[in-house]
Amino acid sequence: MKPVTKAILPVAGLGTRFLPATKAIPKEMLPIIDKPLLQYAVEEALEIGIKEIIFITSHAKKAIKRHFLQNTDLEDSLVKNGKEDFIESINPKRFKDIKFTFVDQDEQKGLGHAISLAEPFLDKDDEAVAILLPDDLFIANGKSCLQTLYDLYKETSNSVIAINEVAENKLSNYGVIDASKISRSTFQIHGIIEKPKLKDAPSNMAVCGRYILSRSIFKSLNNIEPGAGGELQLTDAIKDLLVSEKVIASSYKGQKFDCGSKQGFVEATIFLALANKDINKDILKSIQELIN
Ligand code: UTP
């Protein structure tokens, strides 16, 4: 089996839930403490040995490209001002041999459409790709979410997607699976539905934004019609894939924040602030003062 070396990160969405902040700044560039949200997902991808990150972006999001390309002017200024220590933070060693590819999605026709635009950038012999939705921020206590999926992919050669249990009143925001148990944390998927009404939800297990998908997903993406919200949905392509291939779900037990929502974004900020040794004592004190 060929290692998975390419990861697709769709970041062309409009980020309407964060307007007006996202009028000029891409949602994915909003910082959680001192790092753009998007960088957390990039780092998670690199941990499994990804060599090329394919961003599906839009012409309005130039800041994303600027963030991942080298900025020699800034580096020179840092050196001149005796602030070399910051160079690693703007040009990390782990990015050195990574190819960053930027593909414009001209019209926001949905996540499925965004992913389909990456196909021409795959090598002929790529058997599978990783997909990470940067809105979903995972803080691993041990193995990362994507690494867990990749280990299962290497073991089974099947497509693997991450799921977690979601409260009933939130199920209609997600793709929801119909599945049977394989082990304590893995399931075989039999069906999948995007943003179901509560009465149609086949379970309380919702897809969260990490996937290792077989290359056949691109064929399935060609087979689908606009679905929920009038958009081309990745979930519908996975449903199509299920006709010919096995897809496994892996439930993720670590911390997960939906940073596409205001609540999740603030919770992630608080969680990471309390985990940061430089600031956590003062932050905790401030929070305690605020609630008392
Ligand atoms: P969302 O619908 O959650 O993100 O799409 P959004 O559109 O940016 O946010 P709101 O709802 O307007 O606030 C999930 C992921 O799919 C990407 C988004 O960038 C996000 O990473 N996406 C969605 C695209 O790249 N293209 C699309 O056409 C739609």
mmCIF file of C-alpha atoms and ligand atoms in Angstrom:
data_model
loop_
_atom_site.group_PDB
_atom_site.id
_atom_site.type_symbol
_atom_site.label_atom_id
_atom_site.label_comp_id
_atom_site.label_asym_id
_atom_site.label_seq_id
_atom_site.Cartn_x
_atom_site.Cartn_y
_atom_site.Cartn_z
ATOM 1 C CA MET A 1 0.000 0.000 0.000
ATOM 2 C CA LYS A 2 1.333 3.428 -0.949
ATOM 3 C CA PRO A 3 1.619 5.873 1.965
ATOM 4 C CA VAL A 4 -0.867 8.745 1.963
ATOM 5 C CA THR A 5 1.175 11.863 1.149
ATOM 6 C CA LYS A 6 -1.437 14.463 0.181
ATOM 7 C CA ALA A 7 -3.935 16.251 2.376
ATOM 8 C CA ILE A 8 -6.802 18.410 1.148
ATOM 9 C CA LEU A 9 -7.839 21.329 3.359
ATOM 10 C CA PRO A 10 -10.983 23.080 2.080
ATOM 11 C CA VAL A 11 -10.954 26.703 3.199
ATOM 12 C CA ALA A 12 -13.063 28.472 0.602
ATOM 13 C CA GLY A 13 -16.208 28.804 2.770
ATOM 14 C CA LEU A 14 -17.640 32.259 3.419
ATOM 15 C CA GLY A 15 -17.444 32.100 7.218
ATOM 16 C CA THR A 16 -20.757 33.923 7.534
ATOM 17 C CA ARG A 17 -21.162 32.933 11.180
ATOM 18 C CA PHE A 18 -18.144 35.092 12.037
ATOM 19 C CA LEU A 19 -19.116 38.245 10.179
ATOM 20 C CA PRO A 20 -18.044 41.021 10.462
ATOM 21 C CA ALA A 21 -14.659 39.566 11.575
ATOM 22 C CA THR A 22 -14.479 37.531 8.361
ATOM 23 C CA LYS A 23 -15.232 40.432 6.036
ATOM 24 C CA ALA A 24 -11.508 41.031 5.454
ATOM 25 C CA ILE A 25 -9.842 38.182 7.354
ATOM 26 C CA PRO A 26 -10.431 34.528 6.437
ATOM 27 C CA LYS A 27 -12.094 32.626 9.279
ATOM 28 C CA GLU A 28 -9.249 30.099 9.127
ATOM 29 C CA MET A 29 -6.732 32.856 9.914
ATOM 30 C CA LEU A 30 -8.439 33.904 13.157
ATOM 31 C CA PRO A 31 -6.025 33.039 15.965
ATOM 32 C CA ILE A 32 -6.593 30.572 18.746
ATOM 33 C CA ILE A 33 -4.153 32.200 21.227
ATOM 34 C CA ASP A 34 -1.228 32.982 18.873
ATOM 35 C CA LYS A 35 -1.658 30.584 15.950
ATOM 36 C CA PRO A 36 -4.205 30.740 13.120
ATOM 37 C CA LEU A 37 -6.896 28.076 13.402
ATOM 38 C CA LEU A 38 -5.775 26.619 10.065
ATOM 39 C CA GLN A 39 -2.230 25.928 11.272
ATOM 40 C CA TYR A 40 -3.441 23.444 13.889
ATOM 41 C CA ALA A 41 -4.925 21.261 11.114
ATOM 42 C CA VAL A 42 -1.822 21.637 8.920
ATOM 43 C CA GLU A 43 0.379 20.462 11.807
ATOM 44 C CA GLU A 44 -1.927 17.478 12.455
ATOM 45 C CA ALA A 45 -1.608 16.515 8.765
ATOM 46 C CA LEU A 46 2.191 16.774 8.801
ATOM 47 C CA GLU A 47 2.367 14.448 11.808
ATOM 48 C CA ILE A 48 1.206 11.496 9.661
ATOM 49 C CA GLY A 49 3.883 12.190 7.047
ATOM 50 C CA ILE A 50 1.885 14.305 4.588
ATOM 51 C CA LYS A 51 4.183 15.905 1.999
ATOM 52 C CA GLU A 52 1.744 18.144 0.125
ATOM 53 C CA ILE A 53 -1.051 20.288 1.526
ATOM 54 C CA ILE A 54 -3.667 21.196 -1.070
ATOM 55 C CA PHE A 55 -5.659 24.203 0.099
ATOM 56 C CA ILE A 56 -8.967 24.754 -1.683
ATOM 57 C CA THR A 57 -9.249 28.457 -1.200
ATOM 58 C CA SER A 58 -10.718 31.542 -2.826
ATOM 59 C CA HIS A 59 -9.273 34.683 -4.389
ATOM 60 C CA ALA A 60 -10.577 36.656 -1.382
ATOM 61 C CA LYS A 61 -8.336 34.720 1.017
ATOM 62 C CA LYS A 62 -4.842 35.819 0.003
ATOM 63 C CA ALA A 63 -3.734 35.921 3.655
ATOM 64 C CA ILE A 64 -3.740 32.104 3.762
ATOM 65 C CA LYS A 65 -1.153 31.886 0.994
ATOM 66 C CA ARG A 66 0.953 34.616 2.600
ATOM 67 C CA HIS A 67 0.913 32.758 5.903
ATOM 68 C CA PHE A 68 2.304 29.508 4.493
ATOM 69 C CA LEU A 69 4.897 30.944 2.127
ATOM 70 C CA GLN A 70 8.234 32.247 3.327
ATOM 71 C CA ASN A 71 8.437 35.972 4.170
ATOM 72 C CA THR A 72 12.120 36.861 3.827
ATOM 73 C CA ASP A 73 11.521 40.595 4.479
ATOM 74 C CA LEU A 74 10.010 39.832 7.879
ATOM 75 C CA GLU A 75 12.791 37.341 8.621
ATOM 76 C CA ASP A 76 15.441 39.950 7.735
ATOM 77 C CA SER A 77 13.762 42.529 10.003
ATOM 78 C CA LEU A 78 13.643 40.056 12.871
ATOM 79 C CA VAL A 79 17.376 39.349 12.447
ATOM 80 C CA LYS A 80 18.163 43.087 12.248
ATOM 81 C CA ASN A 81 16.192 43.731 15.438
ATOM 82 C CA GLY A 82 17.809 40.857 17.355
ATOM 83 C CA LYS A 83 14.544 38.866 17.405
ATOM 84 C CA GLU A 84 15.830 35.694 15.669
ATOM 85 C CA ASP A 85 13.945 33.589 18.211
ATOM 86 C CA PHE A 86 10.719 34.352 16.338
ATOM 87 C CA ILE A 87 11.978 33.025 12.990
ATOM 88 C CA GLU A 88 11.110 29.424 13.845
ATOM 89 C CA SER A 89 7.544 30.568 14.614
ATOM 90 C CA ILE A 90 7.023 32.160 11.177
ATOM 91 C CA ASN A 91 9.068 29.655 9.171
ATOM 92 C CA PRO A 92 8.965 26.374 11.090
ATOM 93 C CA LYS A 93 11.518 23.679 10.232
ATOM 94 C CA ARG A 94 8.709 21.154 9.840
ATOM 95 C CA PHE A 95 7.341 23.149 6.840
ATOM 96 C CA LYS A 96 10.704 23.040 5.057
ATOM 97 C CA ASP A 97 10.129 20.158 2.656
ATOM 98 C CA ILE A 98 6.355 20.516 2.430
ATOM 99 C CA LYS A 99 4.675 21.578 -0.784
ATOM 100 C CA PHE A 100 1.777 24.003 -0.294
ATOM 101 C CA THR A 101 -0.618 24.088 -3.249
ATOM 102 C CA PHE A 102 -3.410 26.659 -3.563
ATOM 103 C CA VAL A 103 -6.460 25.964 -5.713
ATOM 104 C CA ASP A 104 -9.181 28.590 -6.155
ATOM 105 C CA GLN A 105 -12.822 27.594 -5.787
ATOM 106 C CA ASP A 106 -14.480 30.370 -7.779
ATOM 107 C CA GLU A 107 -17.984 29.722 -6.526
ATOM 108 C CA GLN A 108 -18.924 28.222 -3.142
ATOM 109 C CA LYS A 109 -20.880 25.230 -4.448
ATOM 110 C CA GLY A 110 -20.296 23.157 -1.348
ATOM 111 C CA LEU A 111 -17.701 20.997 0.405
ATOM 112 C CA GLY A 112 -18.057 18.175 -2.146
ATOM 113 C CA HIS A 113 -17.332 20.569 -4.995
ATOM 114 C CA ALA A 114 -14.346 22.010 -3.108
ATOM 115 C CA ILE A 115 -12.811 18.550 -2.600
ATOM 116 C CA SER A 116 -13.377 17.568 -6.249
ATOM 117 C CA LEU A 117 -11.101 20.439 -7.331
ATOM 118 C CA ALA A 118 -8.093 18.673 -5.784
ATOM 119 C CA GLU A 119 -8.226 15.653 -8.094
ATOM 120 C CA PRO A 120 -5.890 17.052 -10.803
ATOM 121 C CA PHE A 121 -3.214 17.523 -8.126
ATOM 122 C CA LEU A 122 -3.071 13.848 -7.164
ATOM 123 C CA ASP A 123 -0.327 11.594 -8.526
ATOM 124 C CA LYS A 124 -1.377 8.701 -10.765
ATOM 125 C CA ASP A 125 -0.481 6.159 -8.089
ATOM 126 C CA ASP A 126 -2.106 7.915 -5.094
ATOM 127 C CA GLU A 127 -4.546 5.378 -3.640
ATOM 128 C CA ALA A 128 -6.057 7.588 -0.947
ATOM 129 C CA VAL A 129 -6.029 11.151 0.381
ATOM 130 C CA ALA A 130 -6.399 12.771 3.774
ATOM 131 C CA ILE A 131 -9.052 15.469 4.185
ATOM 132 C CA LEU A 132 -9.088 17.843 7.149
ATOM 133 C CA LEU A 133 -11.744 20.479 7.809
ATOM 134 C CA PRO A 134 -9.814 23.091 9.783
ATOM 135 C CA ASP A 135 -12.951 24.331 11.575
ATOM 136 C CA ASP A 136 -12.787 21.177 13.640
ATOM 137 C CA LEU A 137 -9.923 21.544 16.079
ATOM 138 C CA PHE A 138 -8.739 18.370 17.789
ATOM 139 C CA ILE A 139 -6.456 18.466 20.789
ATOM 140 C CA ALA A 140 -4.932 15.043 21.132
ATOM 141 C CA ASN A 141 -3.994 13.452 24.376
ATOM 142 C CA GLY A 142 -1.655 10.957 22.705
ATOM 143 C CA LYS A 143 -2.404 9.913 19.131
ATOM 144 C CA SER A 144 -3.955 12.599 16.937
ATOM 145 C CA CYS A 145 -7.347 12.056 15.348
ATOM 146 C CA LEU A 146 -5.872 11.836 11.836
ATOM 147 C CA GLN A 147 -3.144 9.430 12.996
ATOM 148 C CA THR A 148 -5.823 7.149 14.457
ATOM 149 C CA LEU A 149 -7.619 7.108 11.083
ATOM 150 C CA TYR A 150 -4.381 6.543 9.202
ATOM 151 C CA ASP A 151 -3.399 3.589 11.401
ATOM 152 C CA LEU A 152 -6.801 2.007 10.677
ATOM 153 C CA TYR A 153 -6.397 2.694 6.957
ATOM 154 C CA LYS A 154 -2.968 1.000 6.970
ATOM 155 C CA GLU A 155 -4.433 -1.986 8.820
ATOM 156 C CA THR A 156 -7.559 -2.440 6.643
ATOM 157 C CA SER A 157 -6.992 -0.538 3.325
ATOM 158 C CA ASN A 158 -10.515 0.851 3.818
ATOM 159 C CA SER A 159 -11.588 4.482 3.812
ATOM 160 C CA VAL A 160 -11.888 5.728 7.388
ATOM 161 C CA ILE A 161 -13.758 8.728 8.776
ATOM 162 C CA ALA A 162 -13.847 10.249 12.245
ATOM 163 C CA ILE A 163 -17.122 10.425 14.149
ATOM 164 C CA ASN A 164 -18.252 11.512 17.572
ATOM 165 C CA GLU A 165 -21.458 11.373 19.563
ATOM 166 C CA VAL A 166 -23.528 14.517 19.303
ATOM 167 C CA ALA A 167 -26.497 15.746 21.356
ATOM 168 C CA GLU A 168 -29.880 15.215 19.651
ATOM 169 C CA ASN A 169 -30.563 18.925 19.247
ATOM 170 C CA LYS A 170 -27.285 19.386 17.299
ATOM 171 C CA LEU A 171 -27.519 16.320 15.006
ATOM 172 C CA SER A 172 -29.161 18.239 12.163
ATOM 173 C CA ASN A 173 -25.955 20.294 11.739
ATOM 174 C CA TYR A 174 -23.857 17.298 10.729
ATOM 175 C CA GLY A 175 -23.503 14.222 8.520
ATOM 176 C CA VAL A 176 -24.901 11.316 10.548
ATOM 177 C CA ILE A 177 -24.043 7.624 10.050
ATOM 178 C CA ASP A 178 -25.976 4.386 10.153
ATOM 179 C CA ALA A 179 -23.438 1.796 11.263
ATOM 180 C CA SER A 180 -22.784 -1.489 13.034
ATOM 181 C CA LYS A 181 -20.116 -1.982 15.665
ATOM 182 C CA ILE A 182 -16.810 -3.631 14.720
ATOM 183 C CA SER A 183 -14.991 -2.936 17.990
ATOM 184 C CA ARG A 184 -15.278 -0.560 20.965
ATOM 185 C CA SER A 185 -14.310 2.423 18.826
ATOM 186 C CA THR A 186 -14.802 1.326 15.204
ATOM 187 C CA PHE A 187 -17.955 0.869 13.143
ATOM 188 C CA GLN A 188 -18.816 -0.309 9.654
ATOM 189 C CA ILE A 189 -20.872 2.352 7.897
ATOM 190 C CA HIS A 190 -24.007 1.199 6.054
ATOM 191 C CA GLY A 191 -25.558 4.591 5.349
ATOM 192 C CA ILE A 192 -24.884 8.275 5.836
ATOM 193 C CA ILE A 193 -27.097 11.357 5.623
ATOM 194 C CA GLU A 194 -26.207 15.066 5.624
ATOM 195 C CA LYS A 195 -28.014 17.368 8.060
ATOM 196 C CA PRO A 196 -30.949 15.033 8.760
ATOM 197 C CA LYS A 197 -34.107 16.104 10.582
ATOM 198 C CA LEU A 198 -33.977 14.566 14.053
ATOM 199 C CA LYS A 199 -36.667 12.004 13.118
ATOM 200 C CA ASP A 200 -34.546 10.839 10.127
ATOM 201 C CA ALA A 201 -31.207 10.637 11.968
ATOM 202 C CA PRO A 202 -30.094 6.986 11.922
ATOM 203 C CA SER A 203 -27.935 7.360 15.074
ATOM 204 C CA ASN A 204 -26.337 9.998 17.282
ATOM 205 C CA MET A 205 -22.948 9.501 15.608
ATOM 206 C CA ALA A 206 -21.905 12.496 13.540
ATOM 207 C CA VAL A 207 -19.028 12.897 11.135
ATOM 208 C CA CYS A 208 -16.307 15.246 12.345
ATOM 209 C CA GLY A 209 -13.827 16.831 9.984
ATOM 210 C CA ARG A 210 -11.127 14.201 9.479
ATOM 211 C CA TYR A 211 -11.118 11.606 6.703
ATOM 212 C CA ILE A 212 -8.788 9.208 4.890
ATOM 213 C CA LEU A 213 -10.677 8.441 1.698
ATOM 214 C CA SER A 214 -9.926 6.085 -1.147
ATOM 215 C CA ARG A 215 -9.257 7.711 -4.478
ATOM 216 C CA SER A 216 -12.638 6.410 -5.710
ATOM 217 C CA ILE A 217 -14.207 9.325 -3.788
ATOM 218 C CA PHE A 218 -13.480 11.504 -6.833
ATOM 219 C CA LYS A 219 -15.572 9.209 -9.033
ATOM 220 C CA SER A 220 -18.360 9.411 -6.448
ATOM 221 C CA LEU A 221 -18.064 13.206 -6.347
ATOM 222 C CA ASN A 222 -18.807 13.183 -10.080
ATOM 223 C CA ASN A 223 -21.935 11.088 -9.489
ATOM 224 C CA ILE A 224 -23.680 13.368 -6.995
ATOM 225 C CA GLU A 225 -26.286 16.101 -7.399
ATOM 226 C CA PRO A 226 -26.727 19.133 -5.116
ATOM 227 C CA GLY A 227 -28.046 17.972 -1.727
ATOM 228 C CA ALA A 228 -28.653 19.656 1.653
ATOM 229 C CA GLY A 229 -28.632 23.449 1.324
ATOM 230 C CA GLY A 230 -28.456 23.113 -2.470
ATOM 231 C CA GLU A 231 -24.716 22.317 -2.147
ATOM 232 C CA LEU A 232 -22.642 19.421 -3.462
ATOM 233 C CA GLN A 233 -22.065 17.474 -0.258
ATOM 234 C CA LEU A 234 -19.055 15.271 0.556
ATOM 235 C CA THR A 235 -21.449 13.182 2.654
ATOM 236 C CA ASP A 236 -23.474 12.304 -0.464
ATOM 237 C CA ALA A 237 -20.283 11.231 -2.250
ATOM 238 C CA ILE A 238 -19.393 8.984 0.708
ATOM 239 C CA LYS A 239 -22.894 7.472 0.425
ATOM 240 C CA ASP A 240 -22.170 6.765 -3.246
ATOM 241 C CA LEU A 241 -18.772 5.269 -2.334
ATOM 242 C CA LEU A 242 -20.505 2.860 0.064
ATOM 243 C CA VAL A 243 -22.134 1.102 -2.907
ATOM 244 C CA SER A 244 -18.767 -0.234 -4.047
ATOM 245 C CA GLU A 245 -16.391 0.050 -1.070
ATOM 246 C CA LYS A 246 -16.287 -0.477 2.663
ATOM 247 C CA VAL A 247 -16.020 2.669 4.794
ATOM 248 C CA ILE A 248 -15.127 2.510 8.468
ATOM 249 C CA ALA A 249 -15.900 5.056 11.175
ATOM 250 C CA SER A 250 -13.622 5.625 14.128
ATOM 251 C CA SER A 251 -14.990 7.359 17.185
ATOM 252 C CA TYR A 252 -12.675 9.981 18.581
ATOM 253 C CA LYS A 253 -12.547 10.391 22.332
ATOM 254 C CA GLY A 254 -10.173 13.355 22.676
ATOM 255 C CA GLN A 255 -11.013 17.048 22.858
ATOM 256 C CA LYS A 256 -12.784 18.386 19.785
ATOM 257 C CA PHE A 257 -13.951 21.941 19.219
ATOM 258 C CA ASP A 258 -16.234 23.115 16.418
ATOM 259 C CA CYS A 259 -14.451 26.389 15.755
ATOM 260 C CA GLY A 260 -16.845 27.173 12.897
ATOM 261 C CA SER A 261 -19.262 28.214 15.666
ATOM 262 C CA LYS A 262 -18.735 31.058 18.118
ATOM 263 C CA GLN A 263 -19.239 28.790 21.112
ATOM 264 C CA GLY A 264 -16.657 26.251 19.915
ATOM 265 C CA PHE A 265 -14.161 28.943 19.004
ATOM 266 C CA VAL A 266 -14.333 30.539 22.453
ATOM 267 C CA GLU A 267 -14.211 27.142 24.211
ATOM 268 C CA ALA A 268 -11.091 26.184 22.211
ATOM 269 C CA THR A 269 -9.457 29.490 23.136
ATOM 270 C CA ILE A 270 -10.184 28.979 26.834
ATOM 271 C CA PHE A 271 -9.021 25.336 26.720
ATOM 272 C CA LEU A 272 -5.714 26.189 25.046
ATOM 273 C CA ALA A 273 -5.176 29.218 27.280
ATOM 274 C CA LEU A 274 -5.570 27.009 30.347
ATOM 275 C CA ALA A 275 -3.148 24.487 28.816
ATOM 276 C CA ASN A 276 -0.522 27.145 28.091
ATOM 277 C CA LYS A 277 2.033 27.282 30.930
ATOM 278 C CA ASP A 278 3.037 30.880 30.130
ATOM 279 C CA ILE A 279 -0.413 32.308 30.731
ATOM 280 C CA ASN A 280 -2.639 29.719 32.407
ATOM 281 C CA LYS A 281 -2.259 30.864 36.037
ATOM 282 C CA ASP A 282 -3.198 34.464 35.200
ATOM 283 C CA ILE A 283 -6.027 33.421 32.885
ATOM 284 C CA LEU A 284 -7.507 31.105 35.502
ATOM 285 C CA LYS A 285 -7.311 33.906 38.077
ATOM 286 C CA SER A 286 -9.083 36.293 35.669
ATOM 287 C CA ILE A 287 -11.813 33.758 34.895
ATOM 288 C CA GLN A 288 -12.366 33.131 38.608
ATOM 289 C CA GLU A 289 -12.600 36.878 39.277
ATOM 290 C CA LEU A 290 -15.058 37.279 36.381
ATOM 291 C CA ILE A 291 -17.438 34.596 37.599
ATOM 292 C CA ASN A 292 -17.330 35.594 41.252
HETATM 293 P P1 UTP B 1 -18.955 25.357 6.500
HETATM 294 O O1 UTP B 1 -20.262 25.568 5.852
HETATM 295 O O2 UTP B 1 -18.943 24.849 7.891
HETATM 296 O O3 UTP B 1 -18.061 26.668 6.500
HETATM 297 O O4 UTP B 1 -18.098 24.400 5.563
HETATM 298 P P2 UTP B 1 -18.367 28.134 6.010
HETATM 299 O O5 UTP B 1 -19.205 28.125 4.785
HETATM 300 O O6 UTP B 1 -17.039 28.829 5.900
HETATM 301 O O7 UTP B 1 -19.087 28.744 7.284
HETATM 302 P P3 UTP B 1 -20.465 29.518 7.481
HETATM 303 O O8 UTP B 1 -21.497 28.429 7.596
HETATM 304 O O9 UTP B 1 -20.649 30.427 6.292
HETATM 305 O O10 UTP B 1 -20.248 30.267 8.760
HETATM 306 C C1 UTP B 1 -17.231 23.365 6.062
HETATM 307 C C2 UTP B 1 -15.866 23.442 5.402
HETATM 308 O O11 UTP B 1 -15.974 23.386 3.983
HETATM 309 C C3 UTP B 1 -15.351 24.499 3.377
HETATM 310 C C4 UTP B 1 -15.314 25.574 4.451
HETATM 311 O O12 UTP B 1 -14.249 26.489 4.213
HETATM 312 C C5 UTP B 1 -15.119 24.758 5.717
HETATM 313 O O13 UTP B 1 -13.758 24.399 5.891
HETATM 314 N N1 UTP B 1 -16.140 24.863 2.171
HETATM 315 C C6 UTP B 1 -17.487 24.899 2.236
HETATM 316 C C7 UTP B 1 -15.475 25.134 0.986
HETATM 317 O O14 UTP B 1 -14.217 25.107 0.914
HETATM 318 N N2 UTP B 1 -16.214 25.437 -0.114
HETATM 319 C C8 UTP B 1 -17.572 25.493 -0.091
HETATM 320 O O15 UTP B 1 -18.186 25.759 -1.145
HETATM 321 C C9 UTP B 1 -18.221 25.219 1.121
#
